[in-house]
PDB file of C-alpha atoms in Angstrom:
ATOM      1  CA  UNK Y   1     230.230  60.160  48.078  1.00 65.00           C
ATOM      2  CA  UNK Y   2     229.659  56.305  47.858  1.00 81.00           C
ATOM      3  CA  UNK Y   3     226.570  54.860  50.017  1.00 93.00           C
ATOM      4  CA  UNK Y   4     227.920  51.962  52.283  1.00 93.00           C
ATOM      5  CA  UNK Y   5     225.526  49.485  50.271  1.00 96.00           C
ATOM      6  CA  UNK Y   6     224.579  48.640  46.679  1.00 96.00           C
ATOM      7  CA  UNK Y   7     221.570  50.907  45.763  1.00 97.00           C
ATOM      8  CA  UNK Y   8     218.544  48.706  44.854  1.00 98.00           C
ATOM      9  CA  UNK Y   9     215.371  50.792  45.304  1.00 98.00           C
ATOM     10  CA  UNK Y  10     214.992  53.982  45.895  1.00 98.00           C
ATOM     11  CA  UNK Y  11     211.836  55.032  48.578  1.00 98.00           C
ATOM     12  CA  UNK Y  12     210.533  58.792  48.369  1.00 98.00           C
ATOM     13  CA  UNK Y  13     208.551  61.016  50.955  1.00 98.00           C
ATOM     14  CA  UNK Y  14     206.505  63.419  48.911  1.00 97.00           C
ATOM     15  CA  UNK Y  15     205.364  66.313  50.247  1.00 95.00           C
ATOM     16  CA  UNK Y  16     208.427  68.776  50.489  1.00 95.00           C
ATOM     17  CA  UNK Y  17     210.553  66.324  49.047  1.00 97.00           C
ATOM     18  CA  UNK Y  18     209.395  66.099  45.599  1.00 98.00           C
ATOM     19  CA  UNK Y  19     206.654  68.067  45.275  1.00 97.00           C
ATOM     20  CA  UNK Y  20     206.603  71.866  47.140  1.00 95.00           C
ATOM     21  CA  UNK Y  21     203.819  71.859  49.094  1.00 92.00           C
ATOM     22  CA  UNK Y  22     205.058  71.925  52.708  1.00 91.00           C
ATOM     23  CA  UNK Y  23     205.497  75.957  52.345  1.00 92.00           C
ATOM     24  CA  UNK Y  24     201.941  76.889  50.444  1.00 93.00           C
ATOM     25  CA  UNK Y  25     200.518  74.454  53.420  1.00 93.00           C
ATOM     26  CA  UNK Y  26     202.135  76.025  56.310  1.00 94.00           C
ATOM     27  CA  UNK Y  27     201.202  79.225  55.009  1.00 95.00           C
ATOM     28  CA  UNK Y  28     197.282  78.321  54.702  1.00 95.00           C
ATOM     29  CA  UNK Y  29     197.168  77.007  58.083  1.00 96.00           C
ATOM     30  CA  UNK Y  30     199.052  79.522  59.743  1.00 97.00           C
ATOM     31  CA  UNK Y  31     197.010  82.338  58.126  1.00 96.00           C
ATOM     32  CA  UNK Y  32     193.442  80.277  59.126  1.00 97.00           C
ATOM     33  CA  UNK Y  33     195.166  79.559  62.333  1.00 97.00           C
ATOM     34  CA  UNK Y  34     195.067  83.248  62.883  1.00 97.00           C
ATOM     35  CA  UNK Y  35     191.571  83.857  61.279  1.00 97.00           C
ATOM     36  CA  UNK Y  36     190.139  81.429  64.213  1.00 96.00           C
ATOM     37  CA  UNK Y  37     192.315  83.557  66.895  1.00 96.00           C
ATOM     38  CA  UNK Y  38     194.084  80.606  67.688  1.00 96.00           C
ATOM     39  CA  UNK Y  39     197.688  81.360  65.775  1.00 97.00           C
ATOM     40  CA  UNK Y  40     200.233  78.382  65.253  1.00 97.00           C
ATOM     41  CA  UNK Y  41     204.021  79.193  66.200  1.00 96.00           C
ATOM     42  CA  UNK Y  42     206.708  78.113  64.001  1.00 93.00           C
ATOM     43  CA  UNK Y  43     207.950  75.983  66.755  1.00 93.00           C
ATOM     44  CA  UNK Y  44     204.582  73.751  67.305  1.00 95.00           C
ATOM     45  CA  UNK Y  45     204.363  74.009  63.628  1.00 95.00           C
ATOM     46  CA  UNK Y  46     207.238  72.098  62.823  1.00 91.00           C
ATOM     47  CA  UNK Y  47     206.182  69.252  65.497  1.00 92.00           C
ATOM     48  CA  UNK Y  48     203.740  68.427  63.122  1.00 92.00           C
ATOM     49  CA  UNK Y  49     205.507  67.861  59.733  1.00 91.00           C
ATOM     50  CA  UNK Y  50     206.021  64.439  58.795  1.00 85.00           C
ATOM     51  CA  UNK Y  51     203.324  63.095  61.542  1.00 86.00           C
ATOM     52  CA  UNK Y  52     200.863  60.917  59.992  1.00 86.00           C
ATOM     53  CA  UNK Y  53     196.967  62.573  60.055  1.00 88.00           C
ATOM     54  CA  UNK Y  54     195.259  61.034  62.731  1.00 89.00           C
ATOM     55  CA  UNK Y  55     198.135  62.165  64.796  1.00 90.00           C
ATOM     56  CA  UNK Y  56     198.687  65.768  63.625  1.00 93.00           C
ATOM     57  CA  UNK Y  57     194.789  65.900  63.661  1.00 95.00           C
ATOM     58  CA  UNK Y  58     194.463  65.025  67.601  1.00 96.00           C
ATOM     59  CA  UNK Y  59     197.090  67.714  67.767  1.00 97.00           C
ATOM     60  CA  UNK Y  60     195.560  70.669  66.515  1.00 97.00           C
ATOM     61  CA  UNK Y  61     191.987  69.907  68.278  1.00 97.00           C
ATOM     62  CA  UNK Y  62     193.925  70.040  71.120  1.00 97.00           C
ATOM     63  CA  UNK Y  63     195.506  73.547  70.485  1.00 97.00           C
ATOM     64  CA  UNK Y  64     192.067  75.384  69.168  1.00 97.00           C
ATOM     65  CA  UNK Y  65     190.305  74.294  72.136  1.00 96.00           C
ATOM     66  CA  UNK Y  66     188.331  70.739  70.555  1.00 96.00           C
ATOM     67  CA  UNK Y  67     186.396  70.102  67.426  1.00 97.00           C
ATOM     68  CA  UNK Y  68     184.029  73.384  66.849  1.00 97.00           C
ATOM     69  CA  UNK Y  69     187.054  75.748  65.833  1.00 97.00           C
ATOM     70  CA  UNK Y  70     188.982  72.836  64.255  1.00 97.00           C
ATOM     71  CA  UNK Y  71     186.469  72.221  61.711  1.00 97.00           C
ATOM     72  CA  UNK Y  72     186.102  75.949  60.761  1.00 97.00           C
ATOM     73  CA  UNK Y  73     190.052  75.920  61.280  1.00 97.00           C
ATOM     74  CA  UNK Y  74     189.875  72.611  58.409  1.00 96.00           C
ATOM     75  CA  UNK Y  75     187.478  74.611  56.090  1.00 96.00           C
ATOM     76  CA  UNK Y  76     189.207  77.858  55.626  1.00 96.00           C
ATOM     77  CA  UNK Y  77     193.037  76.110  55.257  1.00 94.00           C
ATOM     78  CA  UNK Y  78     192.111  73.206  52.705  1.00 93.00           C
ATOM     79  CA  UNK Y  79     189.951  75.959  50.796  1.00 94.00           C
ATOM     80  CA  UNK Y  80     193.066  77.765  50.477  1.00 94.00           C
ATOM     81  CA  UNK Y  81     195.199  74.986  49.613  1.00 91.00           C
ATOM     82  CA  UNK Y  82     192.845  73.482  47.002  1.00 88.00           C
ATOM     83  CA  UNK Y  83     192.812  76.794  45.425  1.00 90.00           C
ATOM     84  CA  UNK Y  84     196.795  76.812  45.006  1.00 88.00           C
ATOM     85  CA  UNK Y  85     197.175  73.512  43.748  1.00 88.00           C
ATOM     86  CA  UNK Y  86     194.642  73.696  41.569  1.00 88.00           C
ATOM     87  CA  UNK Y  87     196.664  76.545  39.980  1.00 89.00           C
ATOM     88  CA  UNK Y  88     199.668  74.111  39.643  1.00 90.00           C
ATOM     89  CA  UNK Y  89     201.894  72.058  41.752  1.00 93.00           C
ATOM     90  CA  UNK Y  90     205.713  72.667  41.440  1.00 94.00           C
ATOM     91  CA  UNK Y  91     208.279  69.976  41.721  1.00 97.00           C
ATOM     92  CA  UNK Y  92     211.313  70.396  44.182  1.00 97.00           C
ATOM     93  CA  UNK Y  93     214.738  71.241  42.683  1.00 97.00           C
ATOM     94  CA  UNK Y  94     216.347  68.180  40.815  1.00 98.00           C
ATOM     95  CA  UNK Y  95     213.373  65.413  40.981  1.00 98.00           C
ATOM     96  CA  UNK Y  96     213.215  65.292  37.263  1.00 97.00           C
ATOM     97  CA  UNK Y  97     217.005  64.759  36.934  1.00 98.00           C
ATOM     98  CA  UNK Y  98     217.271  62.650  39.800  1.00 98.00           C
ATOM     99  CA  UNK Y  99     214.422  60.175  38.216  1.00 98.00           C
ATOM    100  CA  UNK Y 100     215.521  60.333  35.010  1.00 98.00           C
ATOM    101  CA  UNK Y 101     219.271  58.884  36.399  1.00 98.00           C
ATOM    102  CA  UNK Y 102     217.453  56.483  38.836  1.00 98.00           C
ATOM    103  CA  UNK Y 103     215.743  55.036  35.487  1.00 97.00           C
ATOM    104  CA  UNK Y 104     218.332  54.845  33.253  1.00 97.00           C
ATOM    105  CA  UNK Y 105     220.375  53.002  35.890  1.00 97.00           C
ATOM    106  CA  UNK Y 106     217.060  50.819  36.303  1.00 97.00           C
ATOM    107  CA  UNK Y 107     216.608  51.315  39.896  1.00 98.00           C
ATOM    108  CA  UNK Y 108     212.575  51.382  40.895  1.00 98.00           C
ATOM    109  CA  UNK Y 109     211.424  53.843  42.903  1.00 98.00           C
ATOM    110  CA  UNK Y 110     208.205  53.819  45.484  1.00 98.00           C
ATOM    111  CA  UNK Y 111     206.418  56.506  47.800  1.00 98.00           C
ATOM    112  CA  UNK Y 112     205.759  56.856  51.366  1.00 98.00           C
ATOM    113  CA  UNK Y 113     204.275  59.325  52.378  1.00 96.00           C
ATOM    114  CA  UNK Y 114     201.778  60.501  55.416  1.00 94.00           C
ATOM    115  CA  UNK Y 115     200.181  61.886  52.609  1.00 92.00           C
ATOM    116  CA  UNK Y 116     196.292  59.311  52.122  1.00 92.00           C
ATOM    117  CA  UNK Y 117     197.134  57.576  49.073  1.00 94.00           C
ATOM    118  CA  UNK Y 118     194.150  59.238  46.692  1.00 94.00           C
ATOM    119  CA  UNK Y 119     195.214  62.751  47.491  1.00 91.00           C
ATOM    120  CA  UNK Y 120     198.789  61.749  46.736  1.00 95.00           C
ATOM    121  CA  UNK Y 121     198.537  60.194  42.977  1.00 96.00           C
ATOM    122  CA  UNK Y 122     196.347  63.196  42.330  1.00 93.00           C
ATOM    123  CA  UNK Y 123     199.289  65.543  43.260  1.00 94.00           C
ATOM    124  CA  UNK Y 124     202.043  63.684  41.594  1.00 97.00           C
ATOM    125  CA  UNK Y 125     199.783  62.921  38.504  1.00 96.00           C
ATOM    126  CA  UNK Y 126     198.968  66.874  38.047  1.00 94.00           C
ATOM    127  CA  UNK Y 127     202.524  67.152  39.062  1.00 95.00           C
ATOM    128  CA  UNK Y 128     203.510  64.951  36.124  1.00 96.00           C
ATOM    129  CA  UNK Y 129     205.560  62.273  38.062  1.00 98.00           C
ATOM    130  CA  UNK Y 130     203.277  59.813  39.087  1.00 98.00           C
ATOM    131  CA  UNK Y 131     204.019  57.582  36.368  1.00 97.00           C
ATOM    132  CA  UNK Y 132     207.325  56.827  37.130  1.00 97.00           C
ATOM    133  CA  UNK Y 133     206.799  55.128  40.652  1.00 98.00           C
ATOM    134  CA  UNK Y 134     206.289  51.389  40.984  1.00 98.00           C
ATOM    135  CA  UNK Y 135     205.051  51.440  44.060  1.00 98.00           C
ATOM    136  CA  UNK Y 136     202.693  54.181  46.590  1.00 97.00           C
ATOM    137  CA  UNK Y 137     202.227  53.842  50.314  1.00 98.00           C
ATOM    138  CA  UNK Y 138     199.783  56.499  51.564  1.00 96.00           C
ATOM    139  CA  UNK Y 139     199.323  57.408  55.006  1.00 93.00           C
ATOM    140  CA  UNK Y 140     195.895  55.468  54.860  1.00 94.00           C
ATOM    141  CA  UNK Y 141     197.506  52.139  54.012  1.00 96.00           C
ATOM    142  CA  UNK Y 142     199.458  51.890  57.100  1.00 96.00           C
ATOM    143  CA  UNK Y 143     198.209  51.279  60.825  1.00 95.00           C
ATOM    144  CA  UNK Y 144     201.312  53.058  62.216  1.00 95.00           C
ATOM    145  CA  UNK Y 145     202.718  56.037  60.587  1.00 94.00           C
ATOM    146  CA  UNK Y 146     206.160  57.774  60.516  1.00 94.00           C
ATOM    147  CA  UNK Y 147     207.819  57.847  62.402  1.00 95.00           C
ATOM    148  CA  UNK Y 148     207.303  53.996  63.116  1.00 96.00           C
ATOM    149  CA  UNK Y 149     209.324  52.193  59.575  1.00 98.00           C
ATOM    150  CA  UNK Y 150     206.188  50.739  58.557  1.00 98.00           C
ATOM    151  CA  UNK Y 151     205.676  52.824  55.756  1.00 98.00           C
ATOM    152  CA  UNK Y 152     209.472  52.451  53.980  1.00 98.00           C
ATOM    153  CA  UNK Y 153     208.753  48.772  55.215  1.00 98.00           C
ATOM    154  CA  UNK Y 154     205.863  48.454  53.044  1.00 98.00           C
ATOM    155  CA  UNK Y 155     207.520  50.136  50.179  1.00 98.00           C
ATOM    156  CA  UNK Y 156     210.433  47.958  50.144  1.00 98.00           C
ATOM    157  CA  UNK Y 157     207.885  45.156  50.293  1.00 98.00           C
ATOM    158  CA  UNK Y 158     206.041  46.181  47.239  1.00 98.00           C
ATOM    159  CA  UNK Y 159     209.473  46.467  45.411  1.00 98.00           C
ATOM    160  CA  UNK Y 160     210.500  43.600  46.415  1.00 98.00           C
ATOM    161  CA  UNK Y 161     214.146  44.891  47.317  1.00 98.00           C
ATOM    162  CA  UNK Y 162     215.446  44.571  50.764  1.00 98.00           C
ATOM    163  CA  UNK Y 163     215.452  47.845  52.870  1.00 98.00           C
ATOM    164  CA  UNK Y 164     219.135  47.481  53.112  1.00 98.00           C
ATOM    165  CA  UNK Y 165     219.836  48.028  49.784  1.00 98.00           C
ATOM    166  CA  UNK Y 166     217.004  51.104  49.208  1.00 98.00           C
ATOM    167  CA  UNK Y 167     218.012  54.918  49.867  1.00 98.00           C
ATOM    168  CA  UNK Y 168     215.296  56.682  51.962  1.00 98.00           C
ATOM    169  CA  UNK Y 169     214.540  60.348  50.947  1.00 98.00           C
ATOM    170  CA  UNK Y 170     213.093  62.658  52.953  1.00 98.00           C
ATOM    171  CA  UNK Y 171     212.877  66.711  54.776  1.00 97.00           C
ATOM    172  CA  UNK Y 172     211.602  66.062  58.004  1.00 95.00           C
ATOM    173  CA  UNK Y 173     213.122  64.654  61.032  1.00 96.00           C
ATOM    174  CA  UNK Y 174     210.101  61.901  61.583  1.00 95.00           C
ATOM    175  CA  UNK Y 175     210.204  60.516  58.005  1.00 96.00           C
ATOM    176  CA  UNK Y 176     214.090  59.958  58.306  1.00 98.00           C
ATOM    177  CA  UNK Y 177     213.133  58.368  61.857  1.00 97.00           C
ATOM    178  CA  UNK Y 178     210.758  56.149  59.664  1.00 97.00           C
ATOM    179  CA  UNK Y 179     213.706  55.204  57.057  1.00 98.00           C
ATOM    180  CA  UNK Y 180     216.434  54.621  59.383  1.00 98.00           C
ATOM    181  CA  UNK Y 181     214.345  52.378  61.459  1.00 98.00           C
ATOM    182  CA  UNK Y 182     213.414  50.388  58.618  1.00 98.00           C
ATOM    183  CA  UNK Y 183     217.174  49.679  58.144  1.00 98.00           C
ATOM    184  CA  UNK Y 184     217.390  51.532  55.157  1.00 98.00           C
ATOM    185  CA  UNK Y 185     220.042  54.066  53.608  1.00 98.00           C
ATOM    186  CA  UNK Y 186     218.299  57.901  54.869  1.00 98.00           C
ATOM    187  CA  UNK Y 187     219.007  60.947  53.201  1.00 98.00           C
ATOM    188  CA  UNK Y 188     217.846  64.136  54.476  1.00 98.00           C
ATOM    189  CA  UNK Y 189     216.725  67.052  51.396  1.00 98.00           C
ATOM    190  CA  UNK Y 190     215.688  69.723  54.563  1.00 97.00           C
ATOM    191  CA  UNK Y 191     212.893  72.321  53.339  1.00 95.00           C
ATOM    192  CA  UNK Y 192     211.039  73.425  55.918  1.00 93.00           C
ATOM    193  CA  UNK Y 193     212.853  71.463  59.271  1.00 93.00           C
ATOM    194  CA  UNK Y 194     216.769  72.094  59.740  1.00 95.00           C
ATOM    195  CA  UNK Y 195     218.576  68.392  60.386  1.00 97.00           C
ATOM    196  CA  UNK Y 196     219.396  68.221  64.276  1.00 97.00           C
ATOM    197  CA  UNK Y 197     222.005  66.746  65.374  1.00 98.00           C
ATOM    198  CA  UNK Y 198     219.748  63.358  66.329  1.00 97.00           C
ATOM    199  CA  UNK Y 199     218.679  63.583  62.827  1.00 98.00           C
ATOM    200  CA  UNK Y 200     222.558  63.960  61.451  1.00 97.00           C
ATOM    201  CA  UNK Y 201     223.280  60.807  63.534  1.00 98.00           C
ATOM    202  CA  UNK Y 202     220.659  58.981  61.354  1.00 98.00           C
ATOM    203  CA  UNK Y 203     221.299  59.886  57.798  1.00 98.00           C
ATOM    204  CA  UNK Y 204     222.912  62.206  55.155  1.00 97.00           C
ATOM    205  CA  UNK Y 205     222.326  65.766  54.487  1.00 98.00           C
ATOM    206  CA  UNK Y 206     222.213  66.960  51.222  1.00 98.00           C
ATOM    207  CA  UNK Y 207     221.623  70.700  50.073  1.00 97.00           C
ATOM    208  CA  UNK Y 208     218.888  69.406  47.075  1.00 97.00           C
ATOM    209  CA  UNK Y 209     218.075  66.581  45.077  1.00 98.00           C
ATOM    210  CA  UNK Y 210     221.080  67.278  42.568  1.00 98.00           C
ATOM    211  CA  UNK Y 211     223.539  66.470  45.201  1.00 97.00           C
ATOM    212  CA  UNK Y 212     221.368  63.229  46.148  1.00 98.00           C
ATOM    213  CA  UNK Y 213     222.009  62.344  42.210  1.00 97.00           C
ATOM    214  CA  UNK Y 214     225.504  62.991  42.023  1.00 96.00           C
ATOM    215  CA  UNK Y 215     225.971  60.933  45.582  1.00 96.00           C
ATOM    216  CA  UNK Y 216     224.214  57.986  43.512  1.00 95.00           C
ATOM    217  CA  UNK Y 217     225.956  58.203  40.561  1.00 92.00           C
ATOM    218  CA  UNK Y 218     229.307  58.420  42.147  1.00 85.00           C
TER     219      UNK Y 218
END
């Protein structure tokens, strides 16, 4: 399957995408969710993957009631998520494959992600990857977050490639938003969000990152 433009860049979300940490997250905050007595359903869960944190933040002070049982909400899930990455953070299926082609056919690659940029390096670098990005956009480096384009904007920007010519990958429905706003080429990986059909309107769907490499390679 041939992309309608010549490939120049390629622009990466992160988490779920390359690194697995949307399902060790969702499972920290649903289990402090319920520790609080305010439990998260799957449904309002999923309207906040993808959303920058200022936004996902207003969110959940919203649902526990305001800012007393969000911060003890905040303490016990990043506790519990420090303590799983710390024991290792495991790429997605086909990142190292897909790099190593997007290399060798000397494409550079960026990240965007809603992720703030310190926290991200640290995951990629103990994931092993961060080295081969030219380029990071962290959810703190932008003043509007998915799914507004400016973070693939910004990407493409520090590339220097136009965002027509850059393939956008992402799992969640505001990230490919983001991408296809910002003109470029989306690709949907789904992990934890199933592609609508809005969503299928605005991108590809592929079933993993080794069906992303053999679209680019074709």
């Amino acid at each position: 399957m041939s992309f309608p433009r010549a490939i120049q860049a390629a622009v990466f979300d992160m988490d779920g995408l390359l690194i697995d940490s949307e399902r060790p997250l969702r499972g920290a905050m649903m289990a402090a969710a319920v520790t609080v007595e305010r439990p998260l359903t799957e449904t309002f869960y999923g309207t906040l993957i993808g959303r920058p944190y200022p936004a996902v933040r207003q969110m959940l002070v919203d649902h526990f009631g305001g800012e007393t049982v969000f911060d003890r909400f905040t303490e016990l899930y990043r506790g519990a998520i420090q303590a799983h990455f710390d024991a290792g953070i495991a790429l997605m299926a086909g990142v190292r494959e897909l790099l190593d082609h997007l290399d060798a056919a000397g494409i550079p690659m960026a990240v965007a992600t809603s992720t703030q940029r310190e926290r991200a390096l640290h995951h990629l670098t103990q994931a092993g990857i961060a080295h081969r990005f030219r380029a990071f956009v962290g959810g703190d480096d932008v003043s509007q977050g998915k799914p507004h384009p400016e973070p693939y904007l910004k990407a493409a920007a520090a590339l220097d490639v136009d965002p027509r010519h850059c393939i956008a990958l992402e799992d969640s429905h505001n990230g490919i938003r983001a991408a296809h706003a910002a003109g470029m080429m989306a690709v949907m990986v789904p992990d934890l969000l199933a592609p609508t059909a809005e969503i299928e309107a605005l991108c590809r769907v592929a079933a993993d990152l080794h069906e992303v490499r053999r679209w680019v390679a074709a």
